[in-house]
mmCIF file with all atom_site columns, C-alpha atoms in Angstrom:
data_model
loop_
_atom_site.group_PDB
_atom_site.id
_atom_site.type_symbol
_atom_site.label_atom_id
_atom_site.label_alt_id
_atom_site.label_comp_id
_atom_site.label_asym_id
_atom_site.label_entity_id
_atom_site.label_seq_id
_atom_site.pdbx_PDB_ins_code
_atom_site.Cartn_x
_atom_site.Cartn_y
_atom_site.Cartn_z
_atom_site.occupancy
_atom_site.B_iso_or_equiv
_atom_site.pdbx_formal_charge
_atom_site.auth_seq_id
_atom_site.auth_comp_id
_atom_site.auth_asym_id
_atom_site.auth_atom_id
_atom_site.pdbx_PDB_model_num
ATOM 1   C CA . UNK A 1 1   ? 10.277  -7.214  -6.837  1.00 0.00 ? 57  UNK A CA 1
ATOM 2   C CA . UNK A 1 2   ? 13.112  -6.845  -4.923  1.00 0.00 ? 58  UNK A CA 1
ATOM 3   C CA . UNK A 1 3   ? 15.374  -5.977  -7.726  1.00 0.00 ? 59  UNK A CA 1
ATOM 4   C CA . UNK A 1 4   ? 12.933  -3.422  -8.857  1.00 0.00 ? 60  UNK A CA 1
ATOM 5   C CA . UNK A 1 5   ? 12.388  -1.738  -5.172  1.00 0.00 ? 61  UNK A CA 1
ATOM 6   C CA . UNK A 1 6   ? 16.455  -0.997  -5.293  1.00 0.00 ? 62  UNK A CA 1
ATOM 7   C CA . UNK A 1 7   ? 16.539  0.721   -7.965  1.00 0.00 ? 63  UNK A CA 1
ATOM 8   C CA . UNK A 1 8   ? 13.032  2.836   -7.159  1.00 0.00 ? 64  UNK A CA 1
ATOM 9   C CA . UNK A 1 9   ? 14.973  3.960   -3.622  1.00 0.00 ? 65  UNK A CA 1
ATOM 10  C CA . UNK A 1 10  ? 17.248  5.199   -5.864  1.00 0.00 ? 66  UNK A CA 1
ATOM 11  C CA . UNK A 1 11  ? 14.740  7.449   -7.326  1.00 0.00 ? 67  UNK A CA 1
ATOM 12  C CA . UNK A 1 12  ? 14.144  11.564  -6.335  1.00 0.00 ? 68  UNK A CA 1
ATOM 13  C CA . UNK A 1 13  ? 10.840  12.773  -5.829  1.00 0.00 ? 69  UNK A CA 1
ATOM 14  C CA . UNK A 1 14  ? 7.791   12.267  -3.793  1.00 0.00 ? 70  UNK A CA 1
ATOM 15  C CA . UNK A 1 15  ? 6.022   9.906   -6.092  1.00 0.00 ? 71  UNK A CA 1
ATOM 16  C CA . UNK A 1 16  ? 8.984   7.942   -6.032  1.00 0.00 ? 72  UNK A CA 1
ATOM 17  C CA . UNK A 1 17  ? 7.840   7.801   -2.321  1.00 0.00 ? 73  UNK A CA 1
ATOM 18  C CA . UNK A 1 18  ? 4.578   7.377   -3.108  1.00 0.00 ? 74  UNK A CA 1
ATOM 19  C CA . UNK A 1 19  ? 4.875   4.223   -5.485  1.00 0.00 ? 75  UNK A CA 1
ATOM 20  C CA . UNK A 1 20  ? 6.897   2.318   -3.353  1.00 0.00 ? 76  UNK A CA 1
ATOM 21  C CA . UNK A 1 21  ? 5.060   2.996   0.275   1.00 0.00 ? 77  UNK A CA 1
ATOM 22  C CA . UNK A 1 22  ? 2.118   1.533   -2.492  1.00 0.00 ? 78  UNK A CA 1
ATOM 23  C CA . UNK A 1 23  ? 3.859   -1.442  -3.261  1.00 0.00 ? 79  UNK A CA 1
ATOM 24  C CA . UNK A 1 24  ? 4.622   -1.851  0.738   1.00 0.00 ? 80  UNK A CA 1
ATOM 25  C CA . UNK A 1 25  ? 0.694   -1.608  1.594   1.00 0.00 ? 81  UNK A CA 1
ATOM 26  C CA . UNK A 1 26  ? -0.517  -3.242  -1.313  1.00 0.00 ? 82  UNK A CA 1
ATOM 27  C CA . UNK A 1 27  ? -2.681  -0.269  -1.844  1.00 0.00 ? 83  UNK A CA 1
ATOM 28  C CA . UNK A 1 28  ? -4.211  1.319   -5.215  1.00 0.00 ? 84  UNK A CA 1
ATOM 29  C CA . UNK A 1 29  ? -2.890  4.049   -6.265  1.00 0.00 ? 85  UNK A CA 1
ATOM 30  C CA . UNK A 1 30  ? -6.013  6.574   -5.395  1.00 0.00 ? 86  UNK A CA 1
ATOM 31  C CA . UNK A 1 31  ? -5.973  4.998   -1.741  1.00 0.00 ? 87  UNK A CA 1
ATOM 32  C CA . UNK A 1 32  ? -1.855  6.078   -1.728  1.00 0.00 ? 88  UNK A CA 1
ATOM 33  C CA . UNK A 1 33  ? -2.575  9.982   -3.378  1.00 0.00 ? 89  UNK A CA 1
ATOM 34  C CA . UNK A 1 34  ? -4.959  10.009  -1.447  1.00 0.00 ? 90  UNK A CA 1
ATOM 35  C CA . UNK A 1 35  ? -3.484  9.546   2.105   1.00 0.00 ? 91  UNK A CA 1
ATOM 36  C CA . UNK A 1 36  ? -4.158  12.050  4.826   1.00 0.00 ? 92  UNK A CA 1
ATOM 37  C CA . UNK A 1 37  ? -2.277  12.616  7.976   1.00 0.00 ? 93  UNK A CA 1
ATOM 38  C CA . UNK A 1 38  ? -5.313  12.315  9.524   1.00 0.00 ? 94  UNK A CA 1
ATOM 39  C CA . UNK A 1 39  ? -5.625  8.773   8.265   1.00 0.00 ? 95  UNK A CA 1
ATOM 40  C CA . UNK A 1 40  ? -1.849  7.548   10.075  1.00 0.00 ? 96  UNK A CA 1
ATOM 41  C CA . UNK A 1 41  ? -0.961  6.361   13.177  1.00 0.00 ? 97  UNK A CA 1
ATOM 42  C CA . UNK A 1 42  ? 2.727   6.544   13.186  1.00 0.00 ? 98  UNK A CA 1
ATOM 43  C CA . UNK A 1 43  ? 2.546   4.967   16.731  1.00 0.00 ? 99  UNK A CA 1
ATOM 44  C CA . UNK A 1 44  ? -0.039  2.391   15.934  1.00 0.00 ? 100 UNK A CA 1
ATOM 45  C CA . UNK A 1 45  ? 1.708   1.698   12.682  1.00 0.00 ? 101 UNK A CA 1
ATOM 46  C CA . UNK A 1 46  ? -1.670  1.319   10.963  1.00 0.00 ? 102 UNK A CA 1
ATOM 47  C CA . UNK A 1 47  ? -3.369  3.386   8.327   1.00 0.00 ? 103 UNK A CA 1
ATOM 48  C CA . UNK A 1 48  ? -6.886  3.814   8.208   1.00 0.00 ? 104 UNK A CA 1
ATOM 49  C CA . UNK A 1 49  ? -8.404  4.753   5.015   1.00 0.00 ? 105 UNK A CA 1
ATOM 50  C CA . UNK A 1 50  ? -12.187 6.065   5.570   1.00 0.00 ? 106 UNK A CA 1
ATOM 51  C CA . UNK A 1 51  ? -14.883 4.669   3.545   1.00 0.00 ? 107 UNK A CA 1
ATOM 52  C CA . UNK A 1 52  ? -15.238 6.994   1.424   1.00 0.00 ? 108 UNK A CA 1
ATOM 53  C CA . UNK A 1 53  ? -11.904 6.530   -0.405  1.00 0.00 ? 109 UNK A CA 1
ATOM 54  C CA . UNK A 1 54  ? -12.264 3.039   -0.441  1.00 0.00 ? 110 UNK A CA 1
ATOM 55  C CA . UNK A 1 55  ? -13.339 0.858   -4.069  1.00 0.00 ? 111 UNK A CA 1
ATOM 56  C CA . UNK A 1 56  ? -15.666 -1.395  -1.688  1.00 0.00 ? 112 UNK A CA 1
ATOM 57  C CA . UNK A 1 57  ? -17.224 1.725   0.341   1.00 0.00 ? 113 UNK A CA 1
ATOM 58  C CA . UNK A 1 58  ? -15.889 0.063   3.567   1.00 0.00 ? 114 UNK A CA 1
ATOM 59  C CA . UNK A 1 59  ? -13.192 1.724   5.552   1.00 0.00 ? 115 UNK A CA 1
ATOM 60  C CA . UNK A 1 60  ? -9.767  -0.484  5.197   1.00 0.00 ? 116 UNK A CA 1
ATOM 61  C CA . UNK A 1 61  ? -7.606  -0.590  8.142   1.00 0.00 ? 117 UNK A CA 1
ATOM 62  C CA . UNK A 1 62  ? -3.874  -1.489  6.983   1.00 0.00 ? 118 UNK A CA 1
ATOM 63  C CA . UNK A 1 63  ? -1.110  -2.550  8.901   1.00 0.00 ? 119 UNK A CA 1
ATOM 64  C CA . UNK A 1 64  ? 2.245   -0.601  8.304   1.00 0.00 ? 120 UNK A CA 1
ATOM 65  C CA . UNK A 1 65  ? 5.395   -2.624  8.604   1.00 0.00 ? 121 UNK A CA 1
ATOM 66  C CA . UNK A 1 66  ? 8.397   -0.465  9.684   1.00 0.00 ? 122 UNK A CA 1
ATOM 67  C CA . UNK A 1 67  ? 9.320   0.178   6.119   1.00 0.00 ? 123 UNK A CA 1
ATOM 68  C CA . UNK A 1 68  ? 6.599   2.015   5.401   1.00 0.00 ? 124 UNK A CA 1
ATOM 69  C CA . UNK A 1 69  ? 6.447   4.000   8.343   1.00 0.00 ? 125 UNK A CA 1
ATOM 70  C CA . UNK A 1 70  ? 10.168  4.496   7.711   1.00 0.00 ? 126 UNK A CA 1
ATOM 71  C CA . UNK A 1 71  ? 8.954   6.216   4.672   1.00 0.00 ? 127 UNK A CA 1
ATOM 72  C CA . UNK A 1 72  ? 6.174   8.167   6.469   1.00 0.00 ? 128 UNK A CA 1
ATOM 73  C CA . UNK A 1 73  ? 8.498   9.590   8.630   1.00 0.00 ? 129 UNK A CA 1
ATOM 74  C CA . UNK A 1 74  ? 10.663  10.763  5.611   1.00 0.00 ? 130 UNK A CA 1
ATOM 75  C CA . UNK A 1 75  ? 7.263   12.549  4.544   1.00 0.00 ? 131 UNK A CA 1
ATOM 76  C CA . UNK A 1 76  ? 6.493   13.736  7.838   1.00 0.00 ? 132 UNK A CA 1
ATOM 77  C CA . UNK A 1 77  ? 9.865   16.038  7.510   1.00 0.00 ? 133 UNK A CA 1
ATOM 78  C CA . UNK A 1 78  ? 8.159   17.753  4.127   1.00 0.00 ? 134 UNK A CA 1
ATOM 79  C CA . UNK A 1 79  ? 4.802   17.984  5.767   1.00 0.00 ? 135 UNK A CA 1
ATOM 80  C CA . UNK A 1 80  ? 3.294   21.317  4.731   1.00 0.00 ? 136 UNK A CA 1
ATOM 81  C CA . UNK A 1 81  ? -0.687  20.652  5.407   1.00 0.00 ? 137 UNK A CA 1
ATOM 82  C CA . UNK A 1 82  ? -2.487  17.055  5.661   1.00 0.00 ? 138 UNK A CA 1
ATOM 83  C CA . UNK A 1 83  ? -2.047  15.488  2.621   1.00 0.00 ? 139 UNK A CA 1
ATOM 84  C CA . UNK A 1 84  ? 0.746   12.804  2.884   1.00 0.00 ? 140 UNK A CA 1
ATOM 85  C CA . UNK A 1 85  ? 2.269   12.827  -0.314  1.00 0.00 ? 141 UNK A CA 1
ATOM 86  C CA . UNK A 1 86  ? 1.536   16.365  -1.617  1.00 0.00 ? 142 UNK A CA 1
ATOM 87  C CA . UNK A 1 87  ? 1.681   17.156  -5.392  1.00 0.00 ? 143 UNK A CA 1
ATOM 88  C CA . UNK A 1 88  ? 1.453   20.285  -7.730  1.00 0.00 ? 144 UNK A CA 1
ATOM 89  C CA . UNK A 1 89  ? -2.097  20.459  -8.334  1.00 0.00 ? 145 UNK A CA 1
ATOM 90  C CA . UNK A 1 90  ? -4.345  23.777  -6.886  1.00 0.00 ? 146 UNK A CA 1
ATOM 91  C CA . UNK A 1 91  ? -6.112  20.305  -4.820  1.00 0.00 ? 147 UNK A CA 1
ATOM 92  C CA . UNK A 1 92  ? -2.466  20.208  -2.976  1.00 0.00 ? 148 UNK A CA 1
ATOM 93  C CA . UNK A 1 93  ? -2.252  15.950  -4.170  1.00 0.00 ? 149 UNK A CA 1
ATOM 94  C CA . UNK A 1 94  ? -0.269  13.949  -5.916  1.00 0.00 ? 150 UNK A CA 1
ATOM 95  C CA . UNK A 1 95  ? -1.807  13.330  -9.773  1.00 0.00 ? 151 UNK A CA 1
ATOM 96  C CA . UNK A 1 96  ? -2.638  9.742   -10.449 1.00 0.00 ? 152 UNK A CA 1
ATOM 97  C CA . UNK A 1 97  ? -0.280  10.000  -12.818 1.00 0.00 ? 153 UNK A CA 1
ATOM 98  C CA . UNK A 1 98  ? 2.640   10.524  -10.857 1.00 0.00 ? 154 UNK A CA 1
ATOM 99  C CA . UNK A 1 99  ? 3.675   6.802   -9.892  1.00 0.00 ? 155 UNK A CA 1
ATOM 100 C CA . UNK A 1 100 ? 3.093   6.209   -13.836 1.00 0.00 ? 156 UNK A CA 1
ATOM 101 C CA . UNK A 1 101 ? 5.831   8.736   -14.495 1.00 0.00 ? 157 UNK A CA 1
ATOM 102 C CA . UNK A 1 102 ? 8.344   7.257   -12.027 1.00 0.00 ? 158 UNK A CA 1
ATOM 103 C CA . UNK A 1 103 ? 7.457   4.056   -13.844 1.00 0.00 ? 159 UNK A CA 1
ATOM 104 C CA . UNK A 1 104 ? 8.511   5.960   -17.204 1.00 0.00 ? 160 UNK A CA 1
ATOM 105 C CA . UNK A 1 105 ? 11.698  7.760   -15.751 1.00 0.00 ? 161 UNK A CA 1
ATOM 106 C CA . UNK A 1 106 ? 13.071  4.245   -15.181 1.00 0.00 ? 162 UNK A CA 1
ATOM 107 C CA . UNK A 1 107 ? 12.046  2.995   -18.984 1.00 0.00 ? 163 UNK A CA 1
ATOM 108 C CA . UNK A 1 108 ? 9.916   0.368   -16.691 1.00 0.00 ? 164 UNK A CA 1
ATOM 109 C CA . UNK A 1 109 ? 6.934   0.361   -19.212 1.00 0.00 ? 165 UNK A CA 1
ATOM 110 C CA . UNK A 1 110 ? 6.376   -3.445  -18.492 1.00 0.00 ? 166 UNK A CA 1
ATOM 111 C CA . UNK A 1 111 ? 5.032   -2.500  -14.909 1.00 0.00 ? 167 UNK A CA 1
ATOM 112 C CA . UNK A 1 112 ? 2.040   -0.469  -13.452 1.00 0.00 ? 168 UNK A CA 1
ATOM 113 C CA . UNK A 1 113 ? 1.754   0.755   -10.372 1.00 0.00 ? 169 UNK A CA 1
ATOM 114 C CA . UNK A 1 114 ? -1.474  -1.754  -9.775  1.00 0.00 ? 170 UNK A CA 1
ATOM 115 C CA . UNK A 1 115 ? 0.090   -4.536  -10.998 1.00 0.00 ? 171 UNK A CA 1
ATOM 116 C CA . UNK A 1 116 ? 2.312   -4.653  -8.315  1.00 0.00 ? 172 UNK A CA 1
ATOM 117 C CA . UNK A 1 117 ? -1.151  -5.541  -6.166  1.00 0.00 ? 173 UNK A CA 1
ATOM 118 C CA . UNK A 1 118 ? -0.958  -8.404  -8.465  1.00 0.00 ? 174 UNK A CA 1
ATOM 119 C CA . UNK A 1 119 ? 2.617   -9.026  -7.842  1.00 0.00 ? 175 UNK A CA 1
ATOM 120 C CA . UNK A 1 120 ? 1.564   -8.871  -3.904  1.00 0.00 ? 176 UNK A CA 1
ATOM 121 C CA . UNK A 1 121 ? -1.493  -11.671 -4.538  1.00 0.00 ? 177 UNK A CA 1
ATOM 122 C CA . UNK A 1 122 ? 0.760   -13.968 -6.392  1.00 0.00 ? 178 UNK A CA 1
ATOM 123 C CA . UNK A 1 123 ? 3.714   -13.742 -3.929  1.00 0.00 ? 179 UNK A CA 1
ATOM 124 C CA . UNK A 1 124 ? 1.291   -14.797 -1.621  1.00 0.00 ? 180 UNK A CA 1
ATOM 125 C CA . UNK A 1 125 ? -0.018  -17.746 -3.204  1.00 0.00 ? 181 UNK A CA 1
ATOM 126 C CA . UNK A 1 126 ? 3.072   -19.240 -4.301  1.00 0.00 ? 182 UNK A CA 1
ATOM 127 C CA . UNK A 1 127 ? 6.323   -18.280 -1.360  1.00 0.00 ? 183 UNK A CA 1
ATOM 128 C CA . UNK A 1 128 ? 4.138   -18.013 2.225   1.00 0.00 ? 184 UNK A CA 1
ATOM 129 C CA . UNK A 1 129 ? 1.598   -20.524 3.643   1.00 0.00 ? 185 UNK A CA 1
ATOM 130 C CA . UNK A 1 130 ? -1.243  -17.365 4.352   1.00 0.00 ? 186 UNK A CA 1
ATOM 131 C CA . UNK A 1 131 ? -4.794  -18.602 3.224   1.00 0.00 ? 187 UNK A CA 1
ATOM 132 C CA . UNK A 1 132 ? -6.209  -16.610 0.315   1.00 0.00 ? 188 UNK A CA 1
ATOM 133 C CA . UNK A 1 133 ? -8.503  -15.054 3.130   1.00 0.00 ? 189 UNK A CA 1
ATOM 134 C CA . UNK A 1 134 ? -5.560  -13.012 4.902   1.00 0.00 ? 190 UNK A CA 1
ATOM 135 C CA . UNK A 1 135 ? -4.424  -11.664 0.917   1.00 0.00 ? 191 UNK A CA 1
ATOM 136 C CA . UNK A 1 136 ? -7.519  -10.986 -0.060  1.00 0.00 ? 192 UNK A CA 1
ATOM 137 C CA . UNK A 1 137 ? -8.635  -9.034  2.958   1.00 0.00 ? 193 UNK A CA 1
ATOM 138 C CA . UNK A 1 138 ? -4.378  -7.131  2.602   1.00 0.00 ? 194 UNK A CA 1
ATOM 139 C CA . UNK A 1 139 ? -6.356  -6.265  -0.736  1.00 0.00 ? 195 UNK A CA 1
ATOM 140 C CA . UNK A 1 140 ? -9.437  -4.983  0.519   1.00 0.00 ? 196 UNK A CA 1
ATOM 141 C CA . UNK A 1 141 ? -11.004 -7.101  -2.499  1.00 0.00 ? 197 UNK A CA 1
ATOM 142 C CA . UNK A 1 142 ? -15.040 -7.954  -1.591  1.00 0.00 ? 198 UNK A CA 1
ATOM 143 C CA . UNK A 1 143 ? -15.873 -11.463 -0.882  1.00 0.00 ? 199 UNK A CA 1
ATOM 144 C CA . UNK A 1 144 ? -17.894 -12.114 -4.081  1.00 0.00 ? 200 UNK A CA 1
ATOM 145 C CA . UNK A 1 145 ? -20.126 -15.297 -1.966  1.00 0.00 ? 201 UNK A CA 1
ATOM 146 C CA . UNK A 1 146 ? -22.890 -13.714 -0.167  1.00 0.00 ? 202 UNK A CA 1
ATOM 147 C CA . UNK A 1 147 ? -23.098 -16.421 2.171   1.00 0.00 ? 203 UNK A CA 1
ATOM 148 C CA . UNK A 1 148 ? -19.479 -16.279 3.489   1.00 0.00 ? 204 UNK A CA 1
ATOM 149 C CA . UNK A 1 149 ? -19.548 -12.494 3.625   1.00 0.00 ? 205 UNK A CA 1
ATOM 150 C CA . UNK A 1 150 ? -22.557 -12.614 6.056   1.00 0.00 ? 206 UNK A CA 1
ATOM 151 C CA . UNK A 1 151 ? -20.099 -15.187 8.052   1.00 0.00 ? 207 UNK A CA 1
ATOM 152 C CA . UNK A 1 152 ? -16.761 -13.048 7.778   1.00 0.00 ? 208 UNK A CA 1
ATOM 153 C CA . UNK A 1 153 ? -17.104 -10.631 10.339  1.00 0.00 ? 209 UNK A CA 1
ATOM 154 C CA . UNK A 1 154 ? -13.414 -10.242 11.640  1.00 0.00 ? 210 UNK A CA 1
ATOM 155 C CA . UNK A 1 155 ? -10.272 -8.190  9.366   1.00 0.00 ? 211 UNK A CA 1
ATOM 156 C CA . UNK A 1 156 ? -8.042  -10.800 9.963   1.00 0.00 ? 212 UNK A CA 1
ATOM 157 C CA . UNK A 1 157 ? -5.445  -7.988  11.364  1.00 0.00 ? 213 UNK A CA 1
ATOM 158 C CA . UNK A 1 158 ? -2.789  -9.761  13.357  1.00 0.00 ? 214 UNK A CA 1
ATOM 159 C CA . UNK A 1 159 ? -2.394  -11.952 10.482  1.00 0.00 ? 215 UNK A CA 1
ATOM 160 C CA . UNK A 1 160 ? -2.489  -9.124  7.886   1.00 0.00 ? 216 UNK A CA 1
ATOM 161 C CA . UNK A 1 161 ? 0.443   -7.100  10.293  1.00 0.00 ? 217 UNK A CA 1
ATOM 162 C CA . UNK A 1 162 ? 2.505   -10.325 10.295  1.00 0.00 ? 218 UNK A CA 1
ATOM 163 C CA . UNK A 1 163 ? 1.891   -11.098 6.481   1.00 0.00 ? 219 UNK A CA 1
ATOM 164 C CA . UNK A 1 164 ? 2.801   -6.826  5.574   1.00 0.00 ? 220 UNK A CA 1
ATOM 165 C CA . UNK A 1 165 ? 6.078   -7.110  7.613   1.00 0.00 ? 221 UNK A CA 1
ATOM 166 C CA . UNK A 1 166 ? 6.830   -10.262 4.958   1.00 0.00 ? 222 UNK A CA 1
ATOM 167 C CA . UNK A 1 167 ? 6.208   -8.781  2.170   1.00 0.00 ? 223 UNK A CA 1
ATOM 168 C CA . UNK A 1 168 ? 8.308   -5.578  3.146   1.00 0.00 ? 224 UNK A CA 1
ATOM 169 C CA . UNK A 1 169 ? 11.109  -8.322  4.153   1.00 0.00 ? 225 UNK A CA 1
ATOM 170 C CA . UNK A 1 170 ? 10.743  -9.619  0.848   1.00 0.00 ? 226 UNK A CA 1
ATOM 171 C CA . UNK A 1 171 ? 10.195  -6.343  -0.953  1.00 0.00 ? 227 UNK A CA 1
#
């Protein structure tokens, strides 16, 4: 990972951006293109991504280490209208094709942009001491048991902030 993040800053382009403020959050790709101003706190350093947008239907609050809102700011300075990382399209967004094509403009078919979510889990498991709890909720995956989803009622933010500023360490 951290190899490949060097040479993506030294990409052009807003999906450039886009892919690695994804790798930062941990996000999928629709929940990056997606990204309204309206959805950023710059102050707050969180991102709140409505329910809507969301795979699970349940609104995802994510923690922003600096990095990323290092690269918000960058977007901020381009900011034409509310969509975060803007694209061609008559729709004004990104295509979900765009971080795919950075991937291709650095011959990097071996990656995706989701498996980098991947990338994110197994870091995780294997180089910090966070319970599979704190990843999974980074991930916004569902809790498959019904019984401990009744029981889970908290995001497990202040561990998710602390785990995000890790990963952008490592990253």
């Amino acid at each position: 990972i951290p190899d490949f993040m060097m040479k993506l800053r030294a990409q052009d382009g807003i999906g450039a951006i886009a892919l690695e403020f994804a790798i930062l959050t941990a996000a999928r790709t629709s929940e990056v293109i997606g990204a309204t101003w309206a959805e950023i706190s710059l102050e707050q350093r969180t991102w709140t991504i409505p329910a809507g947008r969301m795979k699970a239907g349940h609104e995802h609050q994510v923690p922003l280490a600096m990095s990323a809102v290092e690269l918000l700011r960058r977007m901020e300075h381009l900011r034409t209208g509310d969509v975060v990382f803007p694209g061609q399209s008559k729709s004004g967004y990104l295509s979900n094709m765009a971080l795919l094509a950075v991937l291709k403009r650095m011959k990097r078919s071996d990656v995706t942009a989701h498996g980098f979510r991947s990338s994110f889990r197994d870091w995780v498991s294997e180089c910090t001491d966070y319970p599979r709890e704190v990843a999974e909720m980074a991930l916004a995956h569902s809790i498959g048991n019904a019984v401990e989803a009744a029981y889970r009622r908290g995001d497990l933010f202040g561990k998710r902030r602390a785990l995000m500023a890790l990963w952008a360490k490592y990253c």
